[in-house]
mmCIF file of C-alpha atoms in Angstrom:
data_model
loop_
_atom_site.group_PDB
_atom_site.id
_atom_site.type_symbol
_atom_site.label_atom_id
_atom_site.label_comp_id
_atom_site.label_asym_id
_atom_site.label_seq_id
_atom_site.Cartn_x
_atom_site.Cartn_y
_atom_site.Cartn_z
ATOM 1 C CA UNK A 231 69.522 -51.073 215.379
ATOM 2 C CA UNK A 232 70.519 -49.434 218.727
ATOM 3 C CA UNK A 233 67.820 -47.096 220.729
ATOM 4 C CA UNK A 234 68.303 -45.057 223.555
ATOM 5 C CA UNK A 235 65.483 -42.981 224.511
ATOM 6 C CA UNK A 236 64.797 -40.208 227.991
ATOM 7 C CA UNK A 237 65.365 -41.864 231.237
ATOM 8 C CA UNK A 238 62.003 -43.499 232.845
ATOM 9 C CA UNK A 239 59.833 -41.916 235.464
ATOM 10 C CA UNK A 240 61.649 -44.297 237.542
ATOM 11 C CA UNK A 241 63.622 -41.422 239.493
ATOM 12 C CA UNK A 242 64.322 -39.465 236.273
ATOM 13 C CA UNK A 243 68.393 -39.946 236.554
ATOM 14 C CA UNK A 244 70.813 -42.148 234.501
ATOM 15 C CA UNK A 245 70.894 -45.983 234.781
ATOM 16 C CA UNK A 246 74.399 -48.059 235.278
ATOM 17 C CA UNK A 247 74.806 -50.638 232.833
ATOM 18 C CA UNK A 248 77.335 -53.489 233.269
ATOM 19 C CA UNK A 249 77.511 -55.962 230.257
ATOM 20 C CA UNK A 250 79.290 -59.407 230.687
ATOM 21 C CA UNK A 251 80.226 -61.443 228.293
ATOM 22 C CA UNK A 252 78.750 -65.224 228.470
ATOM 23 C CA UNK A 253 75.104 -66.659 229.929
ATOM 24 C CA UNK A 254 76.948 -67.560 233.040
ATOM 25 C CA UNK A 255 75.815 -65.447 236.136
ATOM 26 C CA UNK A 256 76.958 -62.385 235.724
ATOM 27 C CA UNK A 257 80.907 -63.676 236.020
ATOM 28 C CA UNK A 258 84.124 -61.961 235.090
ATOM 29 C CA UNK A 259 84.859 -58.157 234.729
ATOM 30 C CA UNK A 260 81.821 -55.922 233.087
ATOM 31 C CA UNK A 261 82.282 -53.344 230.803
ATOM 32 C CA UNK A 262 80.814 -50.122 232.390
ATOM 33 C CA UNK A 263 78.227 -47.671 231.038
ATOM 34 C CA UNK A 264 76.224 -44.586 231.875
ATOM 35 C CA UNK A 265 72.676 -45.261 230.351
ATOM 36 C CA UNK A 266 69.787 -42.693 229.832
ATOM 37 C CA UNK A 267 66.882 -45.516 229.840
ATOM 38 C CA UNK A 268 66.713 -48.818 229.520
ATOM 39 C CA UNK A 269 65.157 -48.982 225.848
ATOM 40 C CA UNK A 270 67.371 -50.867 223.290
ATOM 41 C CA UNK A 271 66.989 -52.447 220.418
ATOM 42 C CA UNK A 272 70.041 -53.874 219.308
ATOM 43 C CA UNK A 273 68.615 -56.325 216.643
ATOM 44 C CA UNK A 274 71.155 -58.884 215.309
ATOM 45 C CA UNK A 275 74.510 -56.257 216.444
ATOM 46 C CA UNK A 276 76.549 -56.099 218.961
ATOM 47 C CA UNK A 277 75.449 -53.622 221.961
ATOM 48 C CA UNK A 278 79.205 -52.092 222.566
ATOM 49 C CA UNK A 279 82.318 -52.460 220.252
ATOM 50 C CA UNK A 280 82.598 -54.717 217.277
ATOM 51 C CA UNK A 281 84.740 -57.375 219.895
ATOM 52 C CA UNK A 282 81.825 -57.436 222.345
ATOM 53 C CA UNK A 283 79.960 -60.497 220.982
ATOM 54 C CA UNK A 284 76.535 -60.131 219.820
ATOM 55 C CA UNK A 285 75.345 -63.248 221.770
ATOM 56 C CA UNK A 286 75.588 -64.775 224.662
ATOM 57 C CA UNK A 287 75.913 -61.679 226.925
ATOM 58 C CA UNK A 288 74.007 -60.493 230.043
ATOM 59 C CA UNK A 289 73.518 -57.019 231.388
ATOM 60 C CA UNK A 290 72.888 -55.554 234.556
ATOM 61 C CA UNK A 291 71.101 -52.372 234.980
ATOM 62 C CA UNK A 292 71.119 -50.575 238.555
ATOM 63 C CA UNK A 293 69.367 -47.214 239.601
ATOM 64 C CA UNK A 294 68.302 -45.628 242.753
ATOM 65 C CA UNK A 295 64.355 -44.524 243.044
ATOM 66 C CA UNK A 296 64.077 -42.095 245.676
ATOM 67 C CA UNK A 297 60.357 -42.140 247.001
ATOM 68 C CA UNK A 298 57.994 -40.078 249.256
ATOM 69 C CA UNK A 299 56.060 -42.919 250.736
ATOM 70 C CA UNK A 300 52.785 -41.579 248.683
ATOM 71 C CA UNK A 301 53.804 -42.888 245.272
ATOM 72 C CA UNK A 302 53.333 -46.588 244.001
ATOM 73 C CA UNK A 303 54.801 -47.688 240.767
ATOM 74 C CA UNK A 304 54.270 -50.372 238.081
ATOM 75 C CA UNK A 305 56.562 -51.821 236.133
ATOM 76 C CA UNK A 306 56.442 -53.110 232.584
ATOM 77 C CA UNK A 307 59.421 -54.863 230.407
ATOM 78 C CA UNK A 308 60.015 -56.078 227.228
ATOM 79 C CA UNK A 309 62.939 -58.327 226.276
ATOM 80 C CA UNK A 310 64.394 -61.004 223.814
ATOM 81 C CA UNK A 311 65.551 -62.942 225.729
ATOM 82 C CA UNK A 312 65.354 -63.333 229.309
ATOM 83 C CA UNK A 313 64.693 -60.119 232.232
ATOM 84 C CA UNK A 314 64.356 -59.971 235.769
ATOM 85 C CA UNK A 315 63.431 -56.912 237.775
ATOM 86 C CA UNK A 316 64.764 -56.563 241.708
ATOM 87 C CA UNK A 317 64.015 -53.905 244.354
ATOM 88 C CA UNK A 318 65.826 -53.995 247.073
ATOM 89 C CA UNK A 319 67.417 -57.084 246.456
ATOM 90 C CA UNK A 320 63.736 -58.976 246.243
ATOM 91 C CA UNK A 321 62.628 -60.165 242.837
ATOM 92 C CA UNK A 322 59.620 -58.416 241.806
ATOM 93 C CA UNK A 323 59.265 -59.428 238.028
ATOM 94 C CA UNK A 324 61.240 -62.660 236.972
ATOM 95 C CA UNK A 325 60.661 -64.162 233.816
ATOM 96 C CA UNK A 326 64.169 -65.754 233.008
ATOM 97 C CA UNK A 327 63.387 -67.582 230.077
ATOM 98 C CA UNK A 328 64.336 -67.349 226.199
ATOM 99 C CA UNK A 329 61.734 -65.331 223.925
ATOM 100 C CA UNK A 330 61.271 -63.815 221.105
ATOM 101 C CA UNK A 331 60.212 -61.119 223.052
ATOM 102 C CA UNK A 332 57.234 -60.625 225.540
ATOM 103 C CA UNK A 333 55.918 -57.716 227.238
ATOM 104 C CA UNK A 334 56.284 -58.553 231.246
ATOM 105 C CA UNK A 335 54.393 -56.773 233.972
ATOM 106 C CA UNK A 336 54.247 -56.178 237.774
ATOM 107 C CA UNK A 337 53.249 -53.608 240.249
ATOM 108 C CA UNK A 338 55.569 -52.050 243.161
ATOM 109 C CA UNK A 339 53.593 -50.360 245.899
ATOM 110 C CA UNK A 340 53.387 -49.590 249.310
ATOM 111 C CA UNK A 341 57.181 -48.301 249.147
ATOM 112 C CA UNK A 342 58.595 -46.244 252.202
ATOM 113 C CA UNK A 343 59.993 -42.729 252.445
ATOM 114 C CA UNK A 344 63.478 -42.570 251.303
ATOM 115 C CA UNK A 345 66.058 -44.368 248.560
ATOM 116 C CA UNK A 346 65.364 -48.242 247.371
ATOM 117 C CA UNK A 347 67.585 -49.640 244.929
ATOM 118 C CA UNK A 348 66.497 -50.938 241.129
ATOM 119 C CA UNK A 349 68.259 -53.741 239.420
ATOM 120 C CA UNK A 350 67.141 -54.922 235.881
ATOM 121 C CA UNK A 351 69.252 -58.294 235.107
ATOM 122 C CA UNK A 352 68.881 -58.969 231.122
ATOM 123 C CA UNK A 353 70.470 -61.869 229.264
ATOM 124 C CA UNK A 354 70.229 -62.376 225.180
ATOM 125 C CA UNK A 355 71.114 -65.936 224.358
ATOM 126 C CA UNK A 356 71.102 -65.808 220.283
ATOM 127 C CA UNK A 357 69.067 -64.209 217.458
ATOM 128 C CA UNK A 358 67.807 -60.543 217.815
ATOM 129 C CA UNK A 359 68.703 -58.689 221.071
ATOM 130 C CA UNK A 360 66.262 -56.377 222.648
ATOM 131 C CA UNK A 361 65.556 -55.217 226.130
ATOM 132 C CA UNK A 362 63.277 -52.419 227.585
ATOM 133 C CA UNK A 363 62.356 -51.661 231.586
ATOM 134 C CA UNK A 364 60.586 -48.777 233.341
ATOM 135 C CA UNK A 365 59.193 -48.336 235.952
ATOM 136 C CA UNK A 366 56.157 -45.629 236.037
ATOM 137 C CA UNK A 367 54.130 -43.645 238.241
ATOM 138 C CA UNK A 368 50.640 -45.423 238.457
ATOM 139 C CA UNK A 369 48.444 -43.365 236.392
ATOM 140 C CA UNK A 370 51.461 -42.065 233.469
ATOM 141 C CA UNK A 371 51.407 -43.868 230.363
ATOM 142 C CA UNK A 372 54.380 -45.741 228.923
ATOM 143 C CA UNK A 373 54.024 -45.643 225.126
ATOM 144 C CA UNK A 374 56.184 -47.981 222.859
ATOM 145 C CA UNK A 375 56.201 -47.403 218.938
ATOM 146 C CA UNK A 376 56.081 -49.546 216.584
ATOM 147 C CA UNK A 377 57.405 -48.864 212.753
ATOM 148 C CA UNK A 378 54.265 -50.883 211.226
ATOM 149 C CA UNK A 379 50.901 -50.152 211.650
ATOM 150 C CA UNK A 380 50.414 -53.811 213.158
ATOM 151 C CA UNK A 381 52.495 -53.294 216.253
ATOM 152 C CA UNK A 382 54.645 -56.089 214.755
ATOM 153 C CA UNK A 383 58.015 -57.029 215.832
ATOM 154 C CA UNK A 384 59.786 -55.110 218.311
ATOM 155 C CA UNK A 385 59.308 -51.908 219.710
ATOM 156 C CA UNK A 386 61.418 -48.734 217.822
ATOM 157 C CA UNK A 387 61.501 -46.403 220.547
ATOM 158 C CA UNK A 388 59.864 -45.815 223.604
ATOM 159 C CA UNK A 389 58.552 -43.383 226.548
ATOM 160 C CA UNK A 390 56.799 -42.017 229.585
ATOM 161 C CA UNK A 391 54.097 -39.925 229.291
ATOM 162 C CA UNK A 392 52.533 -37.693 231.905
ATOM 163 C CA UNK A 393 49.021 -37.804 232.560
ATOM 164 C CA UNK A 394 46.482 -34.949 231.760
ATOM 165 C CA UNK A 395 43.947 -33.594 234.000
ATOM 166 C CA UNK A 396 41.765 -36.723 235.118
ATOM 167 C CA UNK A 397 44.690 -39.338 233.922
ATOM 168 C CA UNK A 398 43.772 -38.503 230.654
ATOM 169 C CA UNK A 399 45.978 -39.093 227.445
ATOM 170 C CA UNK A 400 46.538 -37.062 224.896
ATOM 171 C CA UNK A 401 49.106 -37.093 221.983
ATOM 172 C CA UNK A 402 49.082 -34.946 218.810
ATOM 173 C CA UNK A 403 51.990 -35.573 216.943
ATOM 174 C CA UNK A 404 50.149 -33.149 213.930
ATOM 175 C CA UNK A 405 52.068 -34.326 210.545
ATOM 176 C CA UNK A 406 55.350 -35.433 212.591
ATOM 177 C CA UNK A 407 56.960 -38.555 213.933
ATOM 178 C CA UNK A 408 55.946 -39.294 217.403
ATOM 179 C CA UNK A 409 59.694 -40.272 217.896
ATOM 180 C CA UNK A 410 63.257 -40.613 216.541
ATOM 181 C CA UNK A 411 63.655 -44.262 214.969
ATOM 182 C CA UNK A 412 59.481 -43.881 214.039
ATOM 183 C CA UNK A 413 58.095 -42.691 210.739
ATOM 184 C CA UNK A 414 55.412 -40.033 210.769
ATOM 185 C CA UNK A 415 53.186 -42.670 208.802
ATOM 186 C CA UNK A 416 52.640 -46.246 208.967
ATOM 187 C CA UNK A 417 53.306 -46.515 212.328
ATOM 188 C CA UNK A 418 51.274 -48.544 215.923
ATOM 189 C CA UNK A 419 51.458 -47.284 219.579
ATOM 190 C CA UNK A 420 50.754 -49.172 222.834
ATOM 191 C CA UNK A 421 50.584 -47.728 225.580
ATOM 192 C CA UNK A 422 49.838 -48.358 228.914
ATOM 193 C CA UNK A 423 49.100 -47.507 232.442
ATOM 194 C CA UNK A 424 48.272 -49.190 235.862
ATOM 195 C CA UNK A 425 45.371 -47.305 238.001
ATOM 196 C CA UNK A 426 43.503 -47.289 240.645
ATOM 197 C CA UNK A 427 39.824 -47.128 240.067
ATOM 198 C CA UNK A 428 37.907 -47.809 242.214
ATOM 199 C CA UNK A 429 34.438 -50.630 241.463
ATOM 200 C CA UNK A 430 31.628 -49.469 239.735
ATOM 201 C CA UNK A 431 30.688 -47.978 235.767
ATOM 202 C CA UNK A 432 32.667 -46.028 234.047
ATOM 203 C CA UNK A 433 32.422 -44.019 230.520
ATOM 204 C CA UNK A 434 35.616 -45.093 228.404
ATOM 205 C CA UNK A 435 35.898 -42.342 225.773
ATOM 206 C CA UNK A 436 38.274 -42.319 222.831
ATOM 207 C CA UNK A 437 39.434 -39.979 219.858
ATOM 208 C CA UNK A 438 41.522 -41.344 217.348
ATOM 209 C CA UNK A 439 43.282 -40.388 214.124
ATOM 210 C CA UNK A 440 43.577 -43.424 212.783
ATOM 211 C CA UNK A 441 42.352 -46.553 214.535
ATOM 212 C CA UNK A 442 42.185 -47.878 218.117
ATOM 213 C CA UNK A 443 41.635 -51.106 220.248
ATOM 214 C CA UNK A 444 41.210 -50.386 224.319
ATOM 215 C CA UNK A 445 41.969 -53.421 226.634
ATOM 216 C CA UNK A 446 41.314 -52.843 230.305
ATOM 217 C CA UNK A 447 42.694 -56.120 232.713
ATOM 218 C CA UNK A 448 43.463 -57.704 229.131
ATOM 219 C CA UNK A 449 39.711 -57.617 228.232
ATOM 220 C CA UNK A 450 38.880 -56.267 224.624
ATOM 221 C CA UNK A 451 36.350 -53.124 225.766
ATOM 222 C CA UNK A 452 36.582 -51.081 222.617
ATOM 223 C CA UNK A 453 37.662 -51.818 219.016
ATOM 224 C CA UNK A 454 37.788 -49.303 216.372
ATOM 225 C CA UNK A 455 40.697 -50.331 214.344
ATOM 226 C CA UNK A 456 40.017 -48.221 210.746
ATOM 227 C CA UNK A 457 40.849 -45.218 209.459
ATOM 228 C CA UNK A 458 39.336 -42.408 210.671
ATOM 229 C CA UNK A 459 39.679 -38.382 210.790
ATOM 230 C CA UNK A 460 39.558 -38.143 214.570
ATOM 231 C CA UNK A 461 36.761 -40.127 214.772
ATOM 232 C CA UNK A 462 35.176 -40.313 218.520
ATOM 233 C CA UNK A 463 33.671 -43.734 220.349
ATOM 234 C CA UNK A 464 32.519 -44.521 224.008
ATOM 235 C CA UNK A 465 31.425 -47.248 225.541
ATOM 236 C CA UNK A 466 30.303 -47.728 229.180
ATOM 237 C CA UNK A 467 31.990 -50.252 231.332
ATOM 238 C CA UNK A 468 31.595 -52.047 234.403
ATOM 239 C CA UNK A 469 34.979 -52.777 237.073
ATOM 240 C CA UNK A 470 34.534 -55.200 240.210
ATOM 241 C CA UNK A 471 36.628 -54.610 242.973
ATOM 242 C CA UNK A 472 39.719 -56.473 243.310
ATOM 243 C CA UNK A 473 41.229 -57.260 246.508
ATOM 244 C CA UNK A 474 44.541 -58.348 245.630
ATOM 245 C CA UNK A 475 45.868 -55.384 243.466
ATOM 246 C CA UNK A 476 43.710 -53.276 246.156
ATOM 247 C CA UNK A 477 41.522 -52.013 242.896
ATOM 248 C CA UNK A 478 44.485 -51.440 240.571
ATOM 249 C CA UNK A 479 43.401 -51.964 236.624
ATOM 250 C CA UNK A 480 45.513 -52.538 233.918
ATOM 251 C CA UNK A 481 44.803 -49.956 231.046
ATOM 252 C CA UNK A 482 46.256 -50.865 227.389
ATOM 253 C CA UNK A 483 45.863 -48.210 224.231
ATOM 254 C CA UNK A 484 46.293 -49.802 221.235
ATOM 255 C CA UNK A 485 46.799 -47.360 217.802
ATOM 256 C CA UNK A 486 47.975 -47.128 214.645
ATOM 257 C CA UNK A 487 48.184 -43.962 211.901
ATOM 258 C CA UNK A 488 48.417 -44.748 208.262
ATOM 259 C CA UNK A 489 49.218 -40.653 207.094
ATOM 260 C CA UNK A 490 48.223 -37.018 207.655
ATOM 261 C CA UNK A 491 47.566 -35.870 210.868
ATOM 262 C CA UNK A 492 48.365 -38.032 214.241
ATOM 263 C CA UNK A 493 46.118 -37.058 217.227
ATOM 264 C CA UNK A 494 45.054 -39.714 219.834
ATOM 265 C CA UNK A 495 42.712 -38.525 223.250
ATOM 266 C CA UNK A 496 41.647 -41.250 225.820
ATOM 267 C CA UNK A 497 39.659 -40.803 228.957
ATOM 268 C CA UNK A 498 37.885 -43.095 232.028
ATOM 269 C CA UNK A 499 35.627 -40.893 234.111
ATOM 270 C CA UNK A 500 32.945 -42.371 236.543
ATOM 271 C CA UNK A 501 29.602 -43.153 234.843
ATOM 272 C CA UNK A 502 26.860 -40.033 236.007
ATOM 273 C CA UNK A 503 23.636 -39.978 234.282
ATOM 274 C CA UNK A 504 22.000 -37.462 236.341
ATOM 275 C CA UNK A 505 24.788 -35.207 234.857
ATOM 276 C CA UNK A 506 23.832 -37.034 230.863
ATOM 277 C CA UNK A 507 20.501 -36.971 231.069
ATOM 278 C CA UNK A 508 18.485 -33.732 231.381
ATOM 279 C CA UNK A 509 14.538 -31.823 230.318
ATOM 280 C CA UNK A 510 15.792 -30.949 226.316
ATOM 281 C CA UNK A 511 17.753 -34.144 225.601
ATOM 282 C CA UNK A 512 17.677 -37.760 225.677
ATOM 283 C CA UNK A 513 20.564 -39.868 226.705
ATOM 284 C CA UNK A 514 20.756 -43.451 224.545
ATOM 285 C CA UNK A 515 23.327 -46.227 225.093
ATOM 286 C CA UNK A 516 23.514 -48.854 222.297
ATOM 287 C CA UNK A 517 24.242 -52.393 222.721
ATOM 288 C CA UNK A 518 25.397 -55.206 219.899
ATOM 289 C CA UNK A 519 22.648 -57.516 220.435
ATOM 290 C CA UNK A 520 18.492 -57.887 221.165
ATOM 291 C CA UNK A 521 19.158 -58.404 225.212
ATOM 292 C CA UNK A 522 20.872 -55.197 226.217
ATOM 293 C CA UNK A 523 23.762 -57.329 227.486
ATOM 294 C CA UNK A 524 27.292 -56.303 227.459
ATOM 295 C CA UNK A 525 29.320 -53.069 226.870
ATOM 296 C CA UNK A 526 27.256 -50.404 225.593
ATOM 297 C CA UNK A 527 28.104 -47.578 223.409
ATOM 298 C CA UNK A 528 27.777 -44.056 224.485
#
């Protein structure tokens, strides 16, 4: 199977692919390409002609990112085998290793003003050949789809999604696919974001049509994964400040539709109970045990 999807919210303009033939570093003369994104799925074919061989190959992606100083970025990739993600010349994500493919994540920030060069290095050394890199505007979403409702296997297709109003995300795909390459039933989602929150308690609130799963910093905070008609759920969460990633938080939406209608609406919003609680109406917040301990639902 071969996928090509948009270009990235990396800098929104074609990617330069150069495939080599052999796992030696990057050696001989490359076959040249225009790309739109860096989301294939190649399976057990050949990425170019029939006399390119379908193993044993690397690839080198380049791109420019133009930035205005005020933007950071993370960046997420998935590949079979081994990636590695460079900007300006500096290794920023390496994970060159075989797999049967494994989501890999970093964050780029504190860029300056001006043009900075993106390389994605790729190499498939046998079996199924898949390889997908963006790099996002914290705060977008970067959705892959899945055709299962398990997010099994590789991912179909993939995109960026802008924000709405508060970083919220909302998708309603009504009684369509979501994507070329993805059913209109039976099919999983992931997607996620990096952003900057900063410590305290928030209100995580979810609408789903069918089921969803949130993980926040890899941490299982809500789990609804059944059928539903646009069911709603909220739960109230706690983040600590983090130093290092200078309160960055890693946001994951996991979701799957079995048939009819597709609709999907997430949102993180600071925690206010002056603003919940008022004279004609109480406010209640449930817990899953006898101690109050733990994430509540809303």
């Amino acid at each position: 199977m071969h996928v090509k999807c948009s270009a990235s919210a990396s800098g929104g303009t074609e990617w330069t692919a150069e495939f080599y033939q052999g796992r030696s570093q990057f050696l001989g003369t490359p076959i040249k390409k225009a790309v739109s994104g860096i989301h294939f799925n190649w399976g057990y074919s050949s990425p170019l002609l029939p006399s390119f061989p379908r193993d044993q190959f690397t690839v080198k992606f380049r791109q420019t990112l133009r930035t205005d100083g005020g933007t950071d970025y993370f960046v997420q990739t998935y590949a079979d085998d081994g990636i590695r993600v460079k900007r300006d010349g500096e290794i920023v994500l390496d994970r060159w290793t075989n797999s049967a493919g494994r989501i890999d994540r970093a964050l780029l920030t504190g860029l300056s003003v001006g043009d900075h060069s993106l390389e994605v290095d790729y190499y498939e050394n046998g079996g199924k050949a898949t390889v997908f890199a963006d790099v996002v505007p914290l705060g977008h979403w970067l959705a892959y789809y899945y055709g299962n409702r398990e997010l099994e296997g590789d991912p179909v297709n993939a995109r960026v999604i802008e924000p709405q109003s508060n970083g919220k995300l909302y998708e309603d795909h009504g009684y369509d696919a979501p994507m070329a390459g993805v059913g209109a039933n039976d099919f999983s989602a992931r997607y996620v974001t990096a952003k900057r929150l900063p410590a305290g308690e928030y209100v995580l609130r979810t609408r789903a049509d069918d089921g969803i799963r949130v993980y926040i910093d890899g941490n299982l905070v809500l789990d609804r994964w059944t059928t539903s008609n646009y069911q709603e759920d909220a739960v109230k969460i706690h983040l600590d400040d983090d130093a290092e990633t200078r309160d960055v938080h890693w946001i994951e939406v996991q979701y799957f539709e079995k048939g009819g209608r597709s609709r999907l609406y997430v949102s993180i919003e600071p925690y206010d109970l002056d603003g919940l609680v008022s004279e004609d109406q109480w406010y209640a917040e449930y817990y899953p045990n006898l101690s109050l301990d733990g994430i509540a639902y809303v």
